[in-house]
Tab-separated table of C-alpha atoms and ligand atoms in Angstrom:
chain	number	residue	atom	x	y	z
A	40	UNK	CA	0.217	-40.984	-60.984
A	41	UNK	CA	-0.177	-43.332	-63.944
A	42	UNK	CA	-0.408	-47.065	-63.390
A	43	UNK	CA	1.685	-49.491	-65.426
A	44	UNK	CA	-1.683	-50.987	-66.400
A	45	UNK	CA	-2.886	-47.778	-68.047
A	46	UNK	CA	-0.233	-46.058	-70.160
A	47	UNK	CA	-0.491	-42.323	-70.669
A	48	UNK	CA	-2.272	-40.714	-73.657
A	49	UNK	CA	0.706	-40.616	-76.027
A	50	UNK	CA	1.717	-44.230	-75.283
A	51	UNK	CA	-1.899	-45.327	-75.706
A	52	UNK	CA	-2.130	-43.533	-79.028
A	53	UNK	CA	1.083	-45.203	-80.174
A	54	UNK	CA	-0.136	-48.651	-79.079
A	55	UNK	CA	-3.561	-48.204	-80.705
A	56	UNK	CA	-1.815	-46.970	-83.862
A	57	UNK	CA	0.539	-49.934	-83.979
A	58	UNK	CA	-2.253	-52.459	-83.330
A	59	UNK	CA	-4.549	-50.964	-85.931
A	60	UNK	CA	-1.762	-50.704	-88.498
A	61	UNK	CA	-0.853	-54.375	-88.021
A	62	UNK	CA	-4.463	-55.600	-88.038
A	63	UNK	CA	-5.281	-53.561	-91.098
A	64	UNK	CA	-2.294	-55.109	-92.823
A	65	UNK	CA	-3.688	-58.509	-91.834
A	66	UNK	CA	-7.069	-57.732	-93.441
A	67	UNK	CA	-5.256	-56.796	-96.681
A	68	UNK	CA	-2.640	-59.541	-96.831
A	69	UNK	CA	-4.578	-62.483	-95.367
A	70	UNK	CA	-5.921	-63.776	-98.726
A	71	UNK	CA	-2.330	-64.287	-99.936
A	72	UNK	CA	-0.891	-65.677	-96.751
A	73	UNK	CA	-0.212	-69.371	-96.068
A	74	UNK	CA	-3.327	-70.655	-94.378
A	75	UNK	CA	-1.870	-72.908	-91.687
A	76	UNK	CA	0.621	-72.527	-88.862
A	77	UNK	CA	4.189	-72.094	-90.078
A	78	UNK	CA	5.808	-72.376	-86.657
A	79	UNK	CA	6.689	-75.663	-85.018
A	80	UNK	CA	6.034	-76.235	-81.318
A	81	UNK	CA	9.748	-75.569	-80.646
A	82	UNK	CA	9.725	-72.359	-82.636
A	83	UNK	CA	6.694	-71.105	-80.712
A	84	UNK	CA	8.427	-72.015	-77.446
A	85	UNK	CA	11.587	-70.183	-78.558
A	86	UNK	CA	9.643	-67.011	-79.298
A	87	UNK	CA	7.808	-67.250	-75.976
A	88	UNK	CA	11.041	-67.770	-74.054
A	89	UNK	CA	11.843	-64.104	-74.792
A	90	UNK	CA	9.147	-63.236	-72.256
A	91	UNK	CA	9.999	-64.578	-68.813
A	92	UNK	CA	8.137	-61.791	-66.967
A	93	UNK	CA	11.102	-61.025	-64.700
A	94	UNK	CA	11.677	-58.234	-67.157
A	95	UNK	CA	8.986	-55.936	-68.544
A	96	UNK	CA	9.190	-55.982	-72.329
A	97	UNK	CA	6.969	-52.985	-72.963
A	98	UNK	CA	3.815	-52.618	-74.956
A	99	UNK	CA	5.277	-52.196	-78.429
A	100	UNK	CA	7.387	-55.318	-78.268
A	101	UNK	CA	4.656	-57.378	-76.604
A	102	UNK	CA	1.921	-56.373	-79.060
A	103	UNK	CA	4.216	-56.950	-82.023
A	104	UNK	CA	5.263	-60.367	-80.710
A	105	UNK	CA	1.662	-61.444	-80.019
A	106	UNK	CA	0.380	-60.378	-83.432
A	107	UNK	CA	3.336	-61.962	-85.224
A	108	UNK	CA	2.881	-65.202	-83.277
A	109	UNK	CA	-0.763	-65.345	-84.296
A	110	UNK	CA	0.098	-64.465	-87.893
A	111	UNK	CA	2.565	-67.350	-88.107
A	112	UNK	CA	1.118	-69.824	-85.642
A	113	UNK	CA	-2.556	-70.577	-86.323
A	114	UNK	CA	-4.880	-71.961	-88.960
A	115	UNK	CA	-6.362	-68.768	-90.364
A	116	UNK	CA	-10.046	-69.526	-90.157
A	117	UNK	CA	-10.641	-65.968	-91.402
A	118	UNK	CA	-8.843	-66.822	-94.677
A	119	UNK	CA	-11.115	-66.879	-97.764
A	120	UNK	CA	-9.612	-70.257	-98.701
A	121	UNK	CA	-10.418	-71.796	-95.329
A	122	UNK	CA	-13.200	-74.243	-96.203
A	123	UNK	CA	-13.315	-75.243	-92.570
A	124	UNK	CA	-15.282	-75.994	-89.454
A	125	UNK	CA	-17.863	-73.181	-89.247
A	126	UNK	CA	-15.370	-70.635	-87.868
A	127	UNK	CA	-16.078	-67.527	-89.889
A	128	UNK	CA	-14.153	-64.585	-91.153
A	129	UNK	CA	-15.178	-62.153	-88.428
A	130	UNK	CA	-17.318	-59.200	-89.444
A	131	UNK	CA	-15.332	-55.994	-88.966
A	132	UNK	CA	-18.123	-54.639	-86.740
A	133	UNK	CA	-17.663	-57.612	-84.454
A	134	UNK	CA	-13.945	-56.952	-84.110
A	135	UNK	CA	-14.774	-53.397	-83.028
A	136	UNK	CA	-17.427	-54.798	-80.679
A	137	UNK	CA	-14.809	-56.923	-78.921
A	138	UNK	CA	-12.590	-53.911	-78.389
A	139	UNK	CA	-15.384	-51.685	-77.111
A	140	UNK	CA	-16.766	-54.387	-74.778
A	141	UNK	CA	-13.308	-54.975	-73.334
A	142	UNK	CA	-12.649	-51.278	-72.798
A	143	UNK	CA	-15.869	-50.706	-70.819
A	144	UNK	CA	-15.778	-54.192	-69.278
A	145	UNK	CA	-19.395	-54.043	-68.104
A	146	UNK	CA	-20.535	-56.729	-65.675
A	147	UNK	CA	-23.707	-58.251	-67.114
A	148	UNK	CA	-24.501	-60.540	-64.181
A	149	UNK	CA	-27.164	-58.142	-62.966
A	150	UNK	CA	-29.329	-55.707	-64.883
A	151	UNK	CA	-28.724	-52.846	-62.459
A	152	UNK	CA	-24.949	-52.989	-62.998
A	153	UNK	CA	-25.123	-52.638	-66.771
A	154	UNK	CA	-28.677	-51.798	-67.818
A	155	UNK	CA	-27.672	-50.540	-71.257
A	156	UNK	CA	-25.597	-53.625	-72.001
A	157	UNK	CA	-28.233	-56.089	-70.739
A	158	UNK	CA	-30.921	-54.300	-72.752
A	159	UNK	CA	-28.777	-54.340	-75.920
A	160	UNK	CA	-28.434	-58.123	-75.576
A	161	UNK	CA	-32.144	-58.562	-74.871
A	162	UNK	CA	-32.982	-56.418	-77.883
A	163	UNK	CA	-30.875	-58.608	-80.189
A	164	UNK	CA	-32.323	-61.820	-78.710
A	165	UNK	CA	-35.915	-60.549	-79.077
A	166	UNK	CA	-35.356	-59.438	-82.683
A	167	UNK	CA	-33.864	-62.791	-83.633
A	168	UNK	CA	-36.625	-64.705	-81.824
A	169	UNK	CA	-39.229	-62.687	-83.740
A	170	UNK	CA	-37.462	-63.436	-87.000
A	171	UNK	CA	-37.697	-67.138	-86.163
A	172	UNK	CA	-41.449	-66.595	-85.950
A	173	UNK	CA	-41.840	-66.399	-82.189
A	174	UNK	CA	-44.477	-63.715	-81.840
A	175	UNK	CA	-44.830	-64.390	-78.116
A	176	UNK	CA	-43.679	-61.238	-76.274
A	177	UNK	CA	-42.364	-63.475	-73.464
A	178	UNK	CA	-39.769	-65.100	-75.735
A	179	UNK	CA	-36.441	-64.668	-74.061
A	180	UNK	CA	-32.955	-66.054	-73.887
A	181	UNK	CA	-29.379	-65.011	-73.438
A	182	UNK	CA	-25.957	-64.955	-75.004
A	183	UNK	CA	-23.699	-67.918	-74.262
A	184	UNK	CA	-20.076	-68.752	-74.939
A	185	UNK	CA	-21.173	-70.967	-77.828
A	186	UNK	CA	-23.524	-73.659	-79.027
A	187	UNK	CA	-22.337	-76.266	-76.548
A	188	UNK	CA	-23.247	-74.058	-73.579
A	189	UNK	CA	-26.609	-73.181	-75.151
A	190	UNK	CA	-27.362	-76.863	-75.760
A	191	UNK	CA	-26.408	-77.674	-72.167
A	192	UNK	CA	-28.922	-75.057	-71.027
A	193	UNK	CA	-31.575	-76.656	-73.244
A	194	UNK	CA	-31.116	-80.032	-71.552
A	195	UNK	CA	-31.149	-78.538	-68.049
A	196	UNK	CA	-34.363	-76.631	-68.815
A	197	UNK	CA	-36.038	-79.641	-70.445
A	198	UNK	CA	-35.113	-81.873	-67.492
A	199	UNK	CA	-36.449	-79.271	-65.057
A	200	UNK	CA	-39.738	-79.124	-66.918
A	201	UNK	CA	-40.176	-82.887	-67.221
A	202	UNK	CA	-39.004	-83.917	-63.751
A	203	UNK	CA	-39.947	-81.504	-60.956
A	204	UNK	CA	-37.721	-83.439	-58.513
A	205	UNK	CA	-34.621	-83.183	-60.728
A	206	UNK	CA	-33.514	-79.783	-59.414
A	207	UNK	CA	-33.644	-80.510	-55.711
A	208	UNK	CA	-33.190	-84.250	-55.507
A	209	UNK	CA	-31.150	-85.041	-58.598
A	210	UNK	CA	-31.373	-87.765	-61.211
A	211	UNK	CA	-31.001	-90.477	-58.579
A	212	UNK	CA	-34.448	-89.590	-57.243
A	213	UNK	CA	-36.167	-90.283	-60.567
A	214	UNK	CA	-38.001	-93.558	-60.842
A	215	UNK	CA	-37.494	-93.741	-64.608
A	216	UNK	CA	-34.359	-93.151	-66.713
A	217	UNK	CA	-34.620	-89.854	-68.661
A	218	UNK	CA	-33.875	-90.176	-72.397
A	219	UNK	CA	-33.224	-87.592	-75.101
A	220	UNK	CA	-33.279	-88.068	-78.881
A	221	UNK	CA	-31.058	-86.526	-81.531
A	222	UNK	CA	-30.097	-87.710	-84.993
A	223	UNK	CA	-27.113	-89.936	-85.651
A	224	UNK	CA	-25.575	-86.921	-87.400
A	225	UNK	CA	-26.185	-84.455	-84.551
A	226	UNK	CA	-23.376	-82.707	-82.692
A	227	UNK	CA	-21.552	-85.112	-80.385
A	228	UNK	CA	-21.511	-82.662	-77.474
A	229	UNK	CA	-24.890	-84.184	-76.496
A	230	UNK	CA	-22.828	-86.939	-74.875
A	231	UNK	CA	-20.786	-84.459	-72.836
A	232	UNK	CA	-24.003	-82.743	-71.799
A	233	UNK	CA	-25.602	-86.040	-70.753
A	234	UNK	CA	-22.484	-86.756	-68.702
A	235	UNK	CA	-22.534	-83.313	-67.051
A	236	UNK	CA	-26.246	-83.288	-66.236
A	237	UNK	CA	-26.019	-86.697	-64.571
A	238	UNK	CA	-28.477	-88.458	-66.883
A	239	UNK	CA	-25.517	-90.394	-68.298
A	240	UNK	CA	-24.267	-90.907	-71.814
A	241	UNK	CA	-26.534	-93.914	-72.336
A	242	UNK	CA	-29.486	-91.536	-72.092
A	243	UNK	CA	-28.688	-90.151	-75.564
A	244	UNK	CA	-30.492	-91.989	-78.354
A	245	UNK	CA	-28.940	-91.385	-81.737
A	246	UNK	CA	-31.879	-91.796	-84.084
A	247	UNK	CA	-31.230	-93.163	-87.564
A	248	UNK	CA	-31.210	-90.822	-90.519
A	249	UNK	CA	-33.175	-91.370	-93.707
A	250	UNK	CA	-30.048	-92.065	-95.762
A	251	UNK	CA	-29.653	-88.377	-96.580
A	252	UNK	CA	-28.166	-87.158	-93.282
A	253	UNK	CA	-31.558	-86.009	-91.915
A	254	UNK	CA	-33.278	-87.487	-88.885
A	255	UNK	CA	-35.903	-90.088	-89.787
A	256	UNK	CA	-39.134	-89.097	-87.949
A	257	UNK	CA	-40.516	-92.652	-88.138
A	258	UNK	CA	-37.384	-93.998	-86.468
A	259	UNK	CA	-37.742	-91.225	-83.884
A	260	UNK	CA	-41.263	-92.263	-82.971
A	261	UNK	CA	-40.274	-95.930	-82.857
A	262	UNK	CA	-37.343	-95.165	-80.543
A	263	UNK	CA	-39.615	-93.206	-78.202
A	264	UNK	CA	-42.163	-96.043	-78.132
A	265	UNK	CA	-39.456	-98.594	-77.406
A	266	UNK	CA	-38.189	-96.550	-74.457
A	267	UNK	CA	-41.679	-95.962	-73.103
A	268	UNK	CA	-42.430	-99.687	-73.310
A	269	UNK	CA	-39.211	-100.409	-71.435
A	270	UNK	CA	-40.229	-98.041	-68.613
A	271	UNK	CA	-37.859	-95.223	-69.490
A	272	UNK	CA	-38.820	-91.531	-69.575
A	273	UNK	CA	-38.326	-89.689	-72.873
A	274	UNK	CA	-38.148	-85.932	-72.192
A	275	UNK	CA	-36.599	-84.150	-75.146
A	276	UNK	CA	-36.257	-84.232	-78.923
A	277	UNK	CA	-33.387	-82.393	-80.580
A	278	UNK	CA	-33.754	-81.428	-84.229
A	279	UNK	CA	-30.592	-80.159	-85.898
A	280	UNK	CA	-30.851	-77.336	-88.416
A	281	UNK	CA	-27.501	-77.599	-90.150
A	282	UNK	CA	-25.672	-80.763	-89.128
A	283	UNK	CA	-22.006	-80.376	-88.322
A	284	UNK	CA	-20.705	-82.855	-90.856
A	285	UNK	CA	-22.986	-82.148	-93.766
A	286	UNK	CA	-25.179	-79.064	-93.230
A	287	UNK	CA	-28.384	-81.092	-93.412
A	288	UNK	CA	-31.627	-79.837	-91.889
A	289	UNK	CA	-33.711	-82.361	-89.978
A	290	UNK	CA	-37.435	-82.394	-90.882
A	291	UNK	CA	-38.397	-79.745	-88.345
A	292	UNK	CA	-42.150	-79.904	-88.845
A	293	UNK	CA	-42.280	-83.681	-88.454
A	294	UNK	CA	-40.001	-83.541	-85.399
A	295	UNK	CA	-42.300	-80.908	-83.881
A	296	UNK	CA	-45.355	-83.091	-84.491
A	297	UNK	CA	-43.712	-86.104	-82.838
A	298	UNK	CA	-42.608	-83.990	-79.842
A	299	UNK	CA	-46.079	-82.443	-79.486
A	300	UNK	CA	-47.827	-85.838	-79.655
A	301	UNK	CA	-45.601	-87.114	-76.821
A	302	UNK	CA	-45.463	-83.851	-74.863
A	303	UNK	CA	-41.677	-83.711	-75.172
A	304	UNK	CA	-39.485	-80.606	-75.196
A	305	UNK	CA	-38.402	-79.763	-78.741
A	306	UNK	CA	-35.022	-78.109	-78.978
A	307	UNK	CA	-33.742	-76.976	-82.373
A	308	UNK	CA	-29.963	-76.941	-82.597
A	309	UNK	CA	-29.541	-74.315	-85.295
A	310	UNK	CA	-26.033	-73.419	-84.132
A	311	UNK	CA	-24.856	-72.913	-87.683
A	312	UNK	CA	-27.917	-72.977	-89.969
A	313	UNK	CA	-29.995	-70.608	-87.831
A	314	UNK	CA	-28.370	-67.541	-89.359
A	315	UNK	CA	-30.212	-68.069	-92.663
A	316	UNK	CA	-33.135	-66.492	-90.805
A	317	UNK	CA	-31.604	-63.170	-91.903
A	318	UNK	CA	-32.542	-63.879	-95.509
A	319	UNK	CA	-36.175	-63.537	-96.617
A	320	UNK	CA	-35.379	-65.809	-99.549
A	321	UNK	CA	-33.713	-68.561	-97.502
A	322	UNK	CA	-35.569	-68.594	-94.226
A	323	UNK	CA	-38.315	-70.975	-95.439
A	324	UNK	CA	-35.555	-73.618	-95.224
A	325	UNK	CA	-36.103	-73.391	-91.440
A	326	UNK	CA	-39.860	-73.794	-91.624
A	327	UNK	CA	-41.067	-75.526	-88.440
A	328	UNK	CA	-38.370	-74.007	-86.235
A	329	UNK	CA	-41.014	-71.731	-84.709
A	330	UNK	CA	-42.560	-74.812	-83.093
A	331	UNK	CA	-39.409	-75.420	-81.020
A	332	UNK	CA	-39.561	-74.698	-77.293
A	333	UNK	CA	-35.944	-73.584	-77.433
A	334	UNK	CA	-33.342	-72.813	-80.091
A	335	UNK	CA	-29.560	-72.661	-80.164
A	336	UNK	CA	-28.040	-70.311	-82.706
A	337	UNK	CA	-24.410	-69.264	-82.726
A	338	UNK	CA	-23.435	-65.718	-83.534
A	339	UNK	CA	-19.860	-66.961	-84.016
A	340	UNK	CA	-20.816	-69.227	-86.887
A	341	UNK	CA	-22.853	-67.893	-89.801
A	342	UNK	CA	-23.546	-64.523	-88.194
A	343	UNK	CA	-19.785	-64.020	-88.596
A	344	UNK	CA	-19.213	-62.708	-85.071
A	345	UNK	CA	-15.788	-63.304	-83.532
A	346	UNK	CA	-15.698	-66.204	-81.062
A	347	UNK	CA	-17.222	-66.882	-78.604
A	348	UNK	CA	-20.809	-65.954	-79.053
A	349	UNK	CA	-23.714	-68.367	-78.879
A	350	UNK	CA	-27.379	-67.709	-78.151
A	351	UNK	CA	-29.990	-69.687	-76.289
A	352	UNK	CA	-33.591	-68.751	-77.081
A	353	UNK	CA	-36.491	-69.970	-74.983
A	354	UNK	CA	-40.218	-69.426	-75.149
A	355	UNK	CA	-40.794	-69.632	-71.388
A	356	UNK	CA	-38.887	-67.135	-69.197
A	357	UNK	CA	-40.214	-68.536	-65.922
A	358	UNK	CA	-39.052	-72.022	-66.821
A	359	UNK	CA	-35.664	-70.740	-68.000
A	360	UNK	CA	-35.129	-69.124	-64.601
A	361	UNK	CA	-36.050	-72.209	-62.591
A	362	UNK	CA	-32.771	-74.174	-62.823
A	363	UNK	CA	-30.619	-71.108	-62.171
A	364	UNK	CA	-32.436	-69.795	-59.081
A	365	UNK	CA	-30.191	-69.015	-56.151
A	366	UNK	CA	-30.238	-66.606	-53.224
A	367	UNK	CA	-27.036	-64.583	-53.090
A	368	UNK	CA	-27.371	-61.792	-50.564
A	369	UNK	CA	-24.221	-60.059	-51.796
A	370	UNK	CA	-25.634	-59.565	-55.296
A	371	UNK	CA	-27.104	-56.123	-55.955
A	372	UNK	CA	-30.443	-57.481	-57.167
A	373	UNK	CA	-32.473	-60.668	-57.449
A	374	UNK	CA	-34.863	-60.436	-60.367
A	375	UNK	CA	-34.878	-63.663	-62.336
A	376	UNK	CA	-36.483	-62.080	-65.393
A	377	UNK	CA	-33.916	-59.300	-65.611
A	378	UNK	CA	-30.694	-60.511	-64.045
A	379	UNK	CA	-28.699	-62.824	-66.332
A	380	UNK	CA	-26.994	-64.630	-63.414
A	381	UNK	CA	-30.461	-65.929	-62.508
A	382	UNK	CA	-31.417	-67.256	-65.899
A	383	UNK	CA	-28.199	-68.663	-67.363
A	384	UNK	CA	-25.188	-70.847	-66.558
A	385	UNK	CA	-22.758	-67.956	-66.265
A	386	UNK	CA	-22.313	-65.642	-63.290
A	387	UNK	CA	-19.856	-62.883	-64.138
A	388	UNK	CA	-20.741	-62.211	-67.708
A	389	UNK	CA	-18.863	-60.566	-70.549
A	390	UNK	CA	-20.740	-58.299	-72.973
A	391	UNK	CA	-20.914	-60.994	-75.657
A	392	UNK	CA	-23.864	-59.544	-77.563
A	393	UNK	CA	-22.299	-56.225	-78.543
A	394	UNK	CA	-20.433	-57.691	-81.498
A	395	UNK	CA	-23.647	-59.021	-83.045
A	396	UNK	CA	-25.585	-55.872	-82.181
A	397	UNK	CA	-23.002	-53.755	-84.006
A	398	UNK	CA	-23.049	-55.800	-87.196
A	399	UNK	CA	-26.856	-56.120	-87.271
A	400	UNK	CA	-27.314	-52.448	-86.472
A	401	UNK	CA	-24.738	-51.399	-89.072
A	402	UNK	CA	-25.723	-53.559	-92.046
A	403	UNK	CA	-29.180	-54.817	-91.075
A	404	UNK	CA	-30.733	-58.202	-91.858
A	405	UNK	CA	-30.094	-57.383	-95.516
A	406	UNK	CA	-26.333	-57.054	-95.061
A	407	UNK	CA	-26.144	-60.398	-93.276
A	408	UNK	CA	-28.505	-61.964	-95.823
A	409	UNK	CA	-26.244	-60.793	-98.642
A	410	UNK	CA	-23.219	-62.390	-96.959
A	411	UNK	CA	-24.990	-65.735	-96.453
A	412	UNK	CA	-26.650	-65.820	-99.866
A	413	UNK	CA	-23.261	-65.058	-101.424
A	414	UNK	CA	-21.685	-67.978	-99.567
A	415	UNK	CA	-24.467	-70.306	-100.690
A	416	UNK	CA	-23.875	-69.220	-104.298
A	417	UNK	CA	-20.183	-70.053	-103.866
A	418	UNK	CA	-21.133	-73.441	-102.375
A	419	UNK	CA	-23.317	-74.165	-105.397
A	420	UNK	CA	-20.432	-73.267	-107.683
A	421	UNK	CA	-18.077	-75.541	-105.752
A	422	UNK	CA	-20.610	-78.378	-105.944
A	423	UNK	CA	-20.865	-77.974	-109.727
A	424	UNK	CA	-17.099	-77.749	-110.192
A	425	UNK	CA	-16.494	-80.885	-108.083
A	426	UNK	CA	-19.065	-82.819	-110.078
A	427	UNK	CA	-17.433	-81.568	-113.343
A	428	UNK	CA	-14.073	-82.893	-112.226
A	429	UNK	CA	-13.305	-86.285	-110.787
A	430	UNK	CA	-15.285	-85.901	-107.550
A	431	UNK	CA	-18.752	-86.950	-106.482
A	432	UNK	CA	-20.810	-84.892	-104.036
A	433	UNK	CA	-22.794	-87.062	-101.610
A	434	UNK	CA	-24.886	-84.632	-99.577
A	435	UNK	CA	-27.643	-82.318	-100.724
A	436	UNK	CA	-27.447	-79.508	-98.190
A	437	UNK	CA	-29.330	-76.272	-98.911
A	438	UNK	CA	-26.559	-74.555	-96.918
A	439	UNK	CA	-22.854	-74.237	-97.572
A	440	UNK	CA	-21.322	-77.607	-96.627
A	441	UNK	CA	-20.222	-80.100	-99.272
A	442	UNK	CA	-19.240	-83.713	-98.574
A	443	UNK	CA	-17.549	-85.494	-101.448
A	444	UNK	CA	-15.457	-88.469	-102.508
A	445	UNK	CA	-13.509	-89.436	-105.592
A	446	UNK	CA	-15.852	-90.484	-108.371
A	447	UNK	CA	-14.037	-93.810	-108.541
A	448	UNK	CA	-15.462	-94.247	-105.013
A	449	UNK	CA	-12.086	-95.308	-103.740
A	450	UNK	CA	-9.122	-93.158	-102.793
A	451	UNK	CA	-7.304	-92.098	-99.710
A	452	UNK	CA	-9.651	-89.445	-98.304
A	453	UNK	CA	-7.462	-88.637	-95.303
A	454	UNK	CA	-4.362	-88.572	-97.480
A	455	UNK	CA	-5.938	-86.100	-99.878
A	456	UNK	CA	-7.141	-83.894	-97.018
A	457	UNK	CA	-3.677	-83.926	-95.429
A	458	UNK	CA	-2.144	-83.159	-98.825
A	459	UNK	CA	-4.317	-80.073	-99.265
A	460	UNK	CA	-3.631	-78.917	-95.698
A	461	UNK	CA	0.125	-79.431	-96.069
A	462	UNK	CA	0.217	-77.239	-99.167
A	463	UNK	CA	-1.070	-74.334	-97.051
A	464	UNK	CA	-3.090	-72.707	-99.814
A	465	UNK	CA	-6.514	-74.047	-98.791
A	466	UNK	CA	-7.901	-75.784	-95.688
A	467	UNK	CA	-10.450	-78.600	-95.787
A	468	UNK	CA	-11.222	-81.483	-93.451
A	469	UNK	CA	-12.320	-85.107	-93.440
A	470	UNK	CA	-15.679	-86.165	-91.996
A	471	UNK	CA	-18.232	-88.975	-92.045
A	472	UNK	CA	-21.429	-88.830	-93.998
A	473	UNK	CA	-23.920	-91.703	-93.901
A	474	UNK	CA	-21.223	-94.100	-92.757
A	475	UNK	CA	-18.634	-93.073	-95.344
A	476	UNK	CA	-15.385	-91.221	-94.977
A	477	UNK	CA	-15.715	-88.032	-97.010
A	478	UNK	CA	-13.883	-84.822	-97.755
A	479	UNK	CA	-15.733	-81.861	-96.226
A	480	UNK	CA	-15.563	-78.340	-97.600
A	481	UNK	CA	-17.601	-75.614	-95.947
A	482	UNK	CA	-17.976	-72.042	-97.108
A	483	UNK	CA	-17.400	-70.069	-93.930
A	484	UNK	CA	-16.079	-66.792	-95.241
A	485	UNK	CA	-17.994	-63.951	-96.881
A	486	UNK	CA	-14.660	-63.184	-98.608
A	487	UNK	CA	-14.556	-66.472	-100.559
A	488	UNK	CA	-14.751	-65.860	-104.333
A	489	UNK	CA	-14.808	-67.872	-107.533
A	490	UNK	CA	-11.027	-67.931	-107.849
A	491	UNK	CA	-10.803	-69.405	-104.340
A	492	UNK	CA	-13.048	-72.250	-105.494
A	493	UNK	CA	-10.763	-72.817	-108.495
A	494	UNK	CA	-7.759	-72.783	-106.156
A	495	UNK	CA	-9.383	-75.512	-104.068
A	496	UNK	CA	-10.206	-77.618	-107.136
A	497	UNK	CA	-6.567	-77.339	-108.241
A	498	UNK	CA	-5.213	-78.154	-104.758
A	499	UNK	CA	-7.465	-81.215	-104.574
A	500	UNK	CA	-6.205	-82.431	-107.928
A	501	UNK	CA	-2.568	-82.033	-106.896
A	502	UNK	CA	-3.231	-83.824	-103.599
A	503	UNK	CA	-5.037	-86.630	-105.414
A	504	UNK	CA	-2.135	-87.161	-107.785
A	505	UNK	CA	0.399	-87.098	-104.965
A	506	UNK	CA	-1.613	-89.495	-102.800
A	507	UNK	CA	-1.845	-91.946	-105.714
A	508	UNK	CA	1.864	-91.717	-106.376
A	509	UNK	CA	2.935	-92.059	-102.770
A	510	UNK	CA	0.275	-93.154	-100.289
A	511	UNK	CA	2.598	-92.334	-97.390
A	512	UNK	CA	3.174	-88.703	-98.402
A	513	UNK	CA	0.842	-87.283	-95.788
A	514	UNK	CA	3.332	-88.177	-93.106
B	1380	PLP	C1	-24.879	-78.308	-84.891
B	1380	PLP	C2	-23.908	-77.850	-83.843
B	1380	PLP	N1	-24.318	-77.708	-82.586
B	1380	PLP	C3	-23.491	-77.295	-81.610
B	1380	PLP	C4	-22.179	-77.014	-81.868
B	1380	PLP	C5	-21.269	-76.563	-80.757
B	1380	PLP	O1	-21.140	-75.185	-80.869
B	1380	PLP	P1	-19.892	-74.386	-80.233
B	1380	PLP	O2	-18.678	-74.902	-80.916
B	1380	PLP	O3	-20.244	-72.975	-80.557
B	1380	PLP	O4	-19.904	-74.649	-78.773
B	1380	PLP	C6	-21.699	-77.136	-83.172
B	1380	PLP	C7	-20.286	-76.835	-83.489
B	1380	PLP	O5	-19.845	-76.942	-84.582
B	1380	PLP	C8	-22.582	-77.570	-84.185
B	1380	PLP	O6	-22.167	-77.735	-85.443
């Protein structure tokens, strides 16, 4: 007897056919579609009210409704004119990876339950670690939901290393206040992580930048000295390789030297910028990263994997397993070096790594390098075009993020950003760079071309004119 949860072969074929037809249409038509949501909250609610679950609507209607809702009701971060927040156009291989992982639904908590899947993930992690210059065969790590989870793991591991009593007796048992250091332009989730780990938000020192969005190593050393003199306990330095606002890379070598002199854990948050490791030409930008004790790199940023897919890399497998040790008699095995539930935050674990494995296996480092180098070329073009027109670029990122203002230095930044977003042809955002409100445009799609850059320049000009004429237009 068939279950309502597994339609028969002909219904499955019809549903696969319909889904693929509609998604393929999306791939073709996306570049010409409005970029933002076209449905209001009420319109979304009205469409959803068709599905009250007292009645079964059937697969065809449900799939069609879901795809149409997404088509009309989201910011299309996959759009080539989305100059957005690091959410990429997903690689086609990754989309297939999601489907395949869901169909098999392997449980990656323990090695013995899904040896092939666990080994595929380990293989990807080891290859990426080696590319970062970690020749140590012990280098390990795991896939995470994203950069925030990977960074949380970094703090837990660094605390465990620095304070042997932390795991069993908690922060309250420590005689000195633990402190971690990250640049003033680092990702703000460090505060959430400090909250969650119990060290408290005040334990995060935001170290001054050198005026160019990069952490100032002299200020770092001074901050550490000040805390030591005050009886606090520095335990971790975070260097960011690709800041969220401006794509700047902290001086990794200098950060490593400071951390080594003070025997502090060095974590490199390369959530976005880490993917340049694919390119032989660009990877020297990350020089010094190999001196990190741990690294965060997101597959769902510049590796163009569908969300969510982060990675946490660590040089010390025994240390990585320490915070996650637990004795669960009902689990099929208990090998901390093999079983992901014993060396990561998650327990039941989705097969996150397949999507990255498929794209790397299919197109190699070279294919990914081509995508990233192409996006950097587009970013350079956009930088030139902005400087040609009436804009002034403020940051000097070697990656694909551009922060700019009007060359008159005044102007309603938020109004211009809202004006571009409201037009629905391009998507940009507002950010802060070195204390100034700026417009932020990031190349996140390997589909972005020269004409998309010209479309953005034109949209900016229209928004500028409108914001001058009517400063209230963004409402
Ligand atoms: C530098 C950096 N670190 C960490 C994160 C958090 O990553 P995720 O959104 O994958 O959790 C981001 C997100 O943009 C980021 O830019």
